Structure formats: C-alpha cells, structure tokens
C-alpha cells in the first residue's frame, strides 16, 4: 500500500456520517447489523478504514453518496405521535414527513419518544451529531414535565442526587416547579422544569417513576442554551453558526429563568413544516 493511498483512507463510520446518511453512532449500528458492504463484501468490523476514491461502498444495497460540502442544522418541534426516524415499515408518521423541501438528506440527532414532543435537532453533519450525543460532552437538555401529583421536596432532592434506572444511574442537573400558562388548573397535577445531561431511553419518565409519579406530558424546550422559543408544533427552522454553538453551552438555573428565545436563527428560512407534498419554501430578501 502506498503512503498516498494510506493517507486517504478513512474510517467507514465517518465516511457514512460525512455523506449525511446518519450519525457515526447510527453508522456503527448499520455496520454491526450487516447493512454495509465494501467491494461486494459485507463488513461487520467497527473501525475498518476504506479508500473513498477506490472502494465501492453500499448501504442497504445503495451506493454511498459523496461527502456533502454544505452542512445543514435544523430545529424541529416534534409533535406527539411522530416517530424520531426517517422511515417506518408500519407506515406510522415520522419526522421525515415534515422535512418538505429541505435541500439535503438530514437525520435526527438523538431522539424523542413517540409520546413525547418538542425540540429535536436534525443535521447532515455526522461529526456534529456525534459530538452532541457523546456522553463526555454533557450537553444539557431541558424539559417541561406534567406530573400526576405533587412531589415533596425530599423526592425532588432524591432526583438531584441520582437514581438508578434501566441503563444506569442518572440525576437531574436542575429541577424547579413552574406555572404553565394556558393549562387547566388542578391541585392534582404539577408542572416541573428539569435539566439533564444524560440521554437514556425514556429517562425522565423512569426518573419520576422512581419517586412515585407518572409523567402525563413531556416536552423538550432546549438543548444546551439553544431554546425552542415560540416554534409551533410541526414547525422547523434552519440555524446559523451562532445558534449551533449555543448547543454546547450548558444550561443553568439562571439561564432557565430567562425568556426562551432563539439567538442566531436565520431570517430567510423559517417555515411551517408539513408533509413534503404540501410544503412550500419562500425566502425573504437579505435586507429583511
């Protein structure tokens, strides 16, 4: 193998991520599940390196696209009853139904459960997605939670100190009781804002179950210091570099109390997301 050939070889999962098909973590799962072939041979080994210019790489039998030069970063307000996936064999609604004329294939960064709603990042930048989801990054996620009761201070303190759930031990970085405008007043229910850094499956529902409460409604409203603000259910917006960097700034009690708003949204691309057959994108002039 020549030095030039060796220098241009890259990890297979990175190449898949750079193509905009999936995050590196998802690419690893594709490889482990035998969905990827290199020069006609199915690859299962994580960490294998390939030559993008010489090797023929197929994912699910389709040629891998060349790495994308244009990177896109979006926030989508996922409605309840929509899957955080790009396709579903059972024909259920997915986030892909709302992407309309987004000018590239993008994928979700992380996930929200079927019965949860709120802020979801989408991108075609695999490195960005990997950085957001890596446990060492400790990216904060902020949620509004409606409970079927009123937790006592010692129960809230227990969640801050940490509880064991399926997937490991987790804790709340911050919790505070809030008043939710427009919600029917009842002594039976309470709303809380909770900030976490982990991303275990159904983590918040499991956490509150450990102290005896069911979550009736769950909405993610921020990732890092990037707020969802007034973005309506089913809407999406493109982000510029300023907004993207806010993802990596940790949320804290002082930030939680501030008005939720975007800083760094691009004025020319906000639109209401609808199924692709109905969406229309109108760009405003740069001067607006």
Coordinates of C-alpha atoms in Angstrom, one line a residue:
X1 CA 0.0 0.0 0.0
X2 CA 1.5 3.4 -1.0
X3 CA 1.8 6.2 1.5
X4 CA -0.6 8.3 -0.6
X5 CA -3.2 5.5 -0.5
X6 CA -2.8 5.0 3.2
X7 CA -3.2 8.7 3.9
X8 CA -6.5 9.0 2.1
X9 CA -8.1 6.0 3.9
X10 CA -10.8 7.0 6.4
X11 CA -12.9 5.2 9.0
X12 CA -16.0 3.7 7.4
X13 CA -18.4 5.1 10.0
X14 CA -17.0 8.6 9.5
X15 CA -17.4 8.4 5.7
X16 CA -21.1 7.3 6.2
X17 CA -21.6 10.2 8.6
X18 CA -20.0 12.7 6.2
X19 CA -22.3 11.6 3.5
X20 CA -25.2 12.9 5.5
X21 CA -26.9 9.4 5.8
X22 CA -26.5 9.0 9.6
X23 CA -24.6 9.9 12.7
X24 CA -21.4 8.0 13.5
X25 CA -23.2 6.1 16.2
X26 CA -26.0 5.1 13.8
X27 CA -23.4 4.2 11.2
X28 CA -21.8 1.8 13.7
X29 CA -25.2 0.1 14.2
X30 CA -25.6 -0.2 10.4
X31 CA -22.2 -1.8 10.2
X32 CA -22.9 -4.2 13.1
X33 CA -26.2 -5.2 11.5
X34 CA -24.6 -6.1 8.2
X35 CA -26.2 -3.3 6.2
X36 CA -22.8 -2.1 4.7
X37 CA -20.7 -3.8 2.0
X38 CA -17.3 -2.7 0.8
X39 CA -16.3 -4.0 -2.7
X40 CA -19.0 -6.6 -2.5
X41 CA -18.1 -8.0 0.9
X42 CA -20.3 -7.4 4.0
X43 CA -18.5 -5.5 6.7
X44 CA -19.1 -6.1 10.4
X45 CA -15.9 -4.7 11.9
X46 CA -16.1 -1.3 13.6
X47 CA -13.1 0.9 12.9
X48 CA -12.4 -0.5 9.5
X49 CA -10.9 2.0 7.1
X50 CA -11.7 2.5 3.4
X51 CA -10.5 4.4 0.4
X52 CA -13.4 6.8 -0.6
X53 CA -11.9 7.1 -4.1
X54 CA -11.3 3.5 -4.9
X55 CA -13.6 1.3 -2.8
X56 CA -17.3 0.7 -3.7
X57 CA -19.4 1.2 -0.7
X58 CA -23.1 0.2 -0.5
X59 CA -25.5 0.8 2.3
X60 CA -28.7 -1.3 2.1
X61 CA -27.7 -2.1 -1.4
X62 CA -27.4 1.6 -2.5
X63 CA -24.2 3.4 -3.3
X64 CA -23.0 5.7 -0.6
X65 CA -23.2 9.4 -1.6
X66 CA -20.1 11.5 -1.7
X67 CA -19.4 13.6 1.4
X68 CA -21.6 16.8 1.5
X69 CA -19.8 20.1 1.4
X70 CA -22.9 22.0 2.6
X71 CA -23.8 21.4 6.2
X72 CA -27.3 22.0 7.5
X73 CA -28.5 22.3 11.1
X74 CA -32.2 22.5 11.9
X75 CA -34.5 22.5 14.9
X76 CA -37.9 20.8 14.6
X77 CA -40.7 20.9 17.1
X78 CA -41.8 17.3 17.0
X79 CA -45.5 16.7 17.6
X80 CA -46.6 13.9 19.9
X81 CA -47.3 10.7 17.9
X82 CA -44.5 11.1 15.4
X83 CA -41.5 8.7 15.3
X84 CA -38.0 10.0 15.5
X85 CA -36.8 8.1 12.5
X86 CA -36.6 8.7 8.7
X87 CA -38.8 5.7 7.8
X88 CA -41.2 3.2 9.4
X89 CA -42.1 -0.2 7.9
X90 CA -45.5 0.1 9.5
X91 CA -46.4 3.4 7.8
X92 CA -46.6 5.5 11.0
X93 CA -45.8 9.2 10.9
X94 CA -42.1 10.0 11.1
X95 CA -40.1 13.2 11.2
X96 CA -39.3 12.7 7.5
X97 CA -42.9 13.6 6.7
X98 CA -42.3 17.1 7.9
X99 CA -39.0 17.9 6.1
X100 CA -40.5 19.1 2.9
X101 CA -38.0 20.7 0.6
X102 CA -35.0 20.7 2.9
X103 CA -32.2 20.7 0.3
X104 CA -30.3 17.7 1.6
X105 CA -30.9 14.4 3.4
X106 CA -30.8 15.2 7.2
X107 CA -31.2 12.9 10.2
X108 CA -32.3 13.3 13.8
X109 CA -29.6 14.0 16.5
X110 CA -30.7 11.8 19.3
X111 CA -34.4 11.0 19.7
X112 CA -37.7 11.8 21.4
X113 CA -40.2 9.1 22.3
X114 CA -43.4 8.6 20.3
X115 CA -45.4 10.1 23.2
X116 CA -43.1 13.0 23.8
X117 CA -42.9 16.3 21.9
X118 CA -40.7 19.3 21.5
X119 CA -37.2 20.2 20.4
X120 CA -35.3 17.9 18.0
X121 CA -32.1 18.7 16.2
X122 CA -31.6 17.5 12.6
X123 CA -28.4 17.7 10.5
X124 CA -26.4 16.1 7.8
X125 CA -23.2 16.8 9.8
X126 CA -22.1 13.5 11.3
X127 CA -19.3 14.9 13.4
X128 CA -21.7 17.5 14.9
X129 CA -24.2 14.8 15.8
X130 CA -21.6 12.6 17.3
X131 CA -20.3 15.5 19.4
X132 CA -23.8 16.4 20.7
X133 CA -24.6 12.8 21.7
X134 CA -21.3 11.8 23.2
X135 CA -21.6 11.3 27.0
X136 CA -18.4 13.3 27.6
X137 CA -19.9 16.4 26.1
X138 CA -22.6 16.5 28.8
X139 CA -24.9 18.6 26.6
X140 CA -27.8 19.7 28.7
X141 CA -31.4 19.0 27.7
X142 CA -34.3 21.0 29.3
X143 CA -37.8 19.6 29.5
X144 CA -41.2 20.7 30.8
X145 CA -42.9 17.8 32.6
X146 CA -46.6 17.4 33.8
X147 CA -46.9 15.0 36.7
X148 CA -49.9 13.2 38.1
X149 CA -49.3 14.6 41.6
X150 CA -47.2 16.9 43.7
X151 CA -43.7 15.7 44.6
X152 CA -42.3 16.6 48.1
X153 CA -39.0 18.4 48.5
X154 CA -37.2 15.2 49.6
X155 CA -38.4 13.5 46.4
X156 CA -37.1 16.3 44.2
X157 CA -33.8 16.2 46.1
X158 CA -33.5 12.5 45.5
X159 CA -33.7 13.1 41.7
X160 CA -30.9 15.7 42.0
X161 CA -28.7 13.3 43.9
X162 CA -29.3 10.5 41.5
X163 CA -31.4 7.3 41.0
X164 CA -30.8 4.0 39.2
X165 CA -32.9 3.3 36.1
X166 CA -32.7 0.8 33.3
X167 CA -29.5 1.9 31.5
X168 CA -27.6 3.2 34.5
X169 CA -27.5 5.8 37.3
X170 CA -28.8 9.3 36.3
X171 CA -29.5 12.6 38.0
X172 CA -31.2 15.9 37.4
X173 CA -28.9 18.9 37.0
X174 CA -31.7 21.2 37.9
X175 CA -35.4 20.9 38.8
X176 CA -37.9 23.7 39.5
X177 CA -41.6 23.9 39.9
X178 CA -43.3 26.2 37.3
X179 CA -46.6 27.6 36.4
X180 CA -47.7 26.6 32.9
X181 CA -49.9 29.3 31.2
X182 CA -53.0 28.0 29.5
X183 CA -53.0 24.7 31.4
X184 CA -56.2 23.7 33.3
X185 CA -55.7 24.5 37.0
X186 CA -55.8 21.5 39.2
X187 CA -54.5 20.5 42.6
X188 CA -53.8 17.0 41.3
X189 CA -51.2 18.0 38.8
X190 CA -47.9 19.9 38.8
X191 CA -45.5 21.2 36.1
X192 CA -41.8 21.0 36.5
X193 CA -38.8 22.1 34.5
X194 CA -35.9 19.6 34.6
X195 CA -32.4 19.8 33.1
X196 CA -30.4 16.6 32.5
X197 CA -27.2 15.7 30.6
X198 CA -27.7 12.0 30.0
X199 CA -29.9 10.6 27.3
X200 CA -31.1 7.2 28.4
X201 CA -34.2 5.7 26.9
X202 CA -37.3 7.2 28.5
X203 CA -35.0 8.6 31.2
X204 CA -37.3 11.3 32.6
X205 CA -40.3 9.0 32.8
X206 CA -38.2 6.4 34.6
X207 CA -36.7 9.0 37.0
X208 CA -40.1 10.3 38.2
X209 CA -41.4 6.7 38.4
X210 CA -38.7 6.0 40.9
X211 CA -40.2 8.6 43.3
X212 CA -43.7 7.5 42.6
X213 CA -45.1 9.7 39.8
X214 CA -46.3 9.2 36.3
X215 CA -45.4 11.7 33.6
X216 CA -48.6 12.8 31.8
X217 CA -46.9 15.2 29.3
X218 CA -43.3 15.7 28.3
X219 CA -41.9 18.5 26.1
X220 CA -38.2 19.3 25.4
X221 CA -37.7 23.0 25.2
X222 CA -34.0 23.5 25.0
X223 CA -30.7 21.7 24.1
X224 CA -27.8 23.5 25.7
X225 CA -28.7 27.2 25.6
X226 CA -30.5 26.9 22.3
X227 CA -34.1 27.4 23.1
X228 CA -37.1 26.3 21.1
X229 CA -38.9 29.5 21.9
X230 CA -42.2 30.1 20.1
X231 CA -41.6 27.5 17.4
X232 CA -45.0 25.8 17.0
X233 CA -45.7 22.1 16.8
X234 CA -44.7 20.8 13.4
X235 CA -42.6 23.8 12.5
X236 CA -38.9 23.7 11.8
X237 CA -36.2 26.3 11.4
X238 CA -32.6 26.4 10.0
X239 CA -29.8 27.5 12.3
X240 CA -26.7 29.6 11.6
X241 CA -23.3 29.1 13.3
X242 CA -24.1 31.3 16.2
X243 CA -27.2 29.2 17.1
X244 CA -25.4 25.9 16.6
X245 CA -22.7 26.9 19.1
X246 CA -25.3 27.6 21.8
X247 CA -26.0 23.8 21.9
X248 CA -22.6 23.3 23.6
X249 CA -23.2 26.0 26.3
X250 CA -24.5 24.3 29.5
X251 CA -27.9 25.4 30.7
X252 CA -28.1 26.5 34.3
X253 CA -30.7 27.9 36.8
X254 CA -30.1 31.5 35.7
X255 CA -30.5 30.6 32.1
X256 CA -33.6 28.6 32.9
X257 CA -35.3 31.7 34.3
X258 CA -34.6 33.8 31.2
X259 CA -37.0 34.3 28.4
X260 CA -36.9 31.4 26.0
X261 CA -35.9 32.7 22.6
X262 CA -33.6 31.9 19.7
X263 CA -30.5 33.9 19.1
X264 CA -28.9 33.1 15.8
X265 CA -31.9 31.9 13.8
X266 CA -31.6 32.7 10.1
X267 CA -34.3 35.1 9.0
X268 CA -34.6 33.8 5.5
X269 CA -35.6 30.1 6.1
X270 CA -38.3 29.9 8.8
X271 CA -41.3 27.9 7.7
X272 CA -44.0 25.7 8.9
X273 CA -43.1 22.0 8.3
X274 CA -45.8 20.0 6.6
X275 CA -45.7 16.7 4.7
X276 CA -43.5 17.0 1.7
X277 CA -46.3 17.1 -0.8
X278 CA -47.7 20.3 0.6
X279 CA -44.8 22.3 1.8
X280 CA -43.6 25.5 0.1
X281 CA -40.5 27.4 1.0
X282 CA -40.4 31.2 0.5
X283 CA -37.1 33.0 1.1
X284 CA -37.1 36.6 2.2
X285 CA -34.6 39.1 0.9
X286 CA -31.3 39.6 2.9
X287 CA -32.3 43.1 3.8
X288 CA -35.2 42.0 6.0

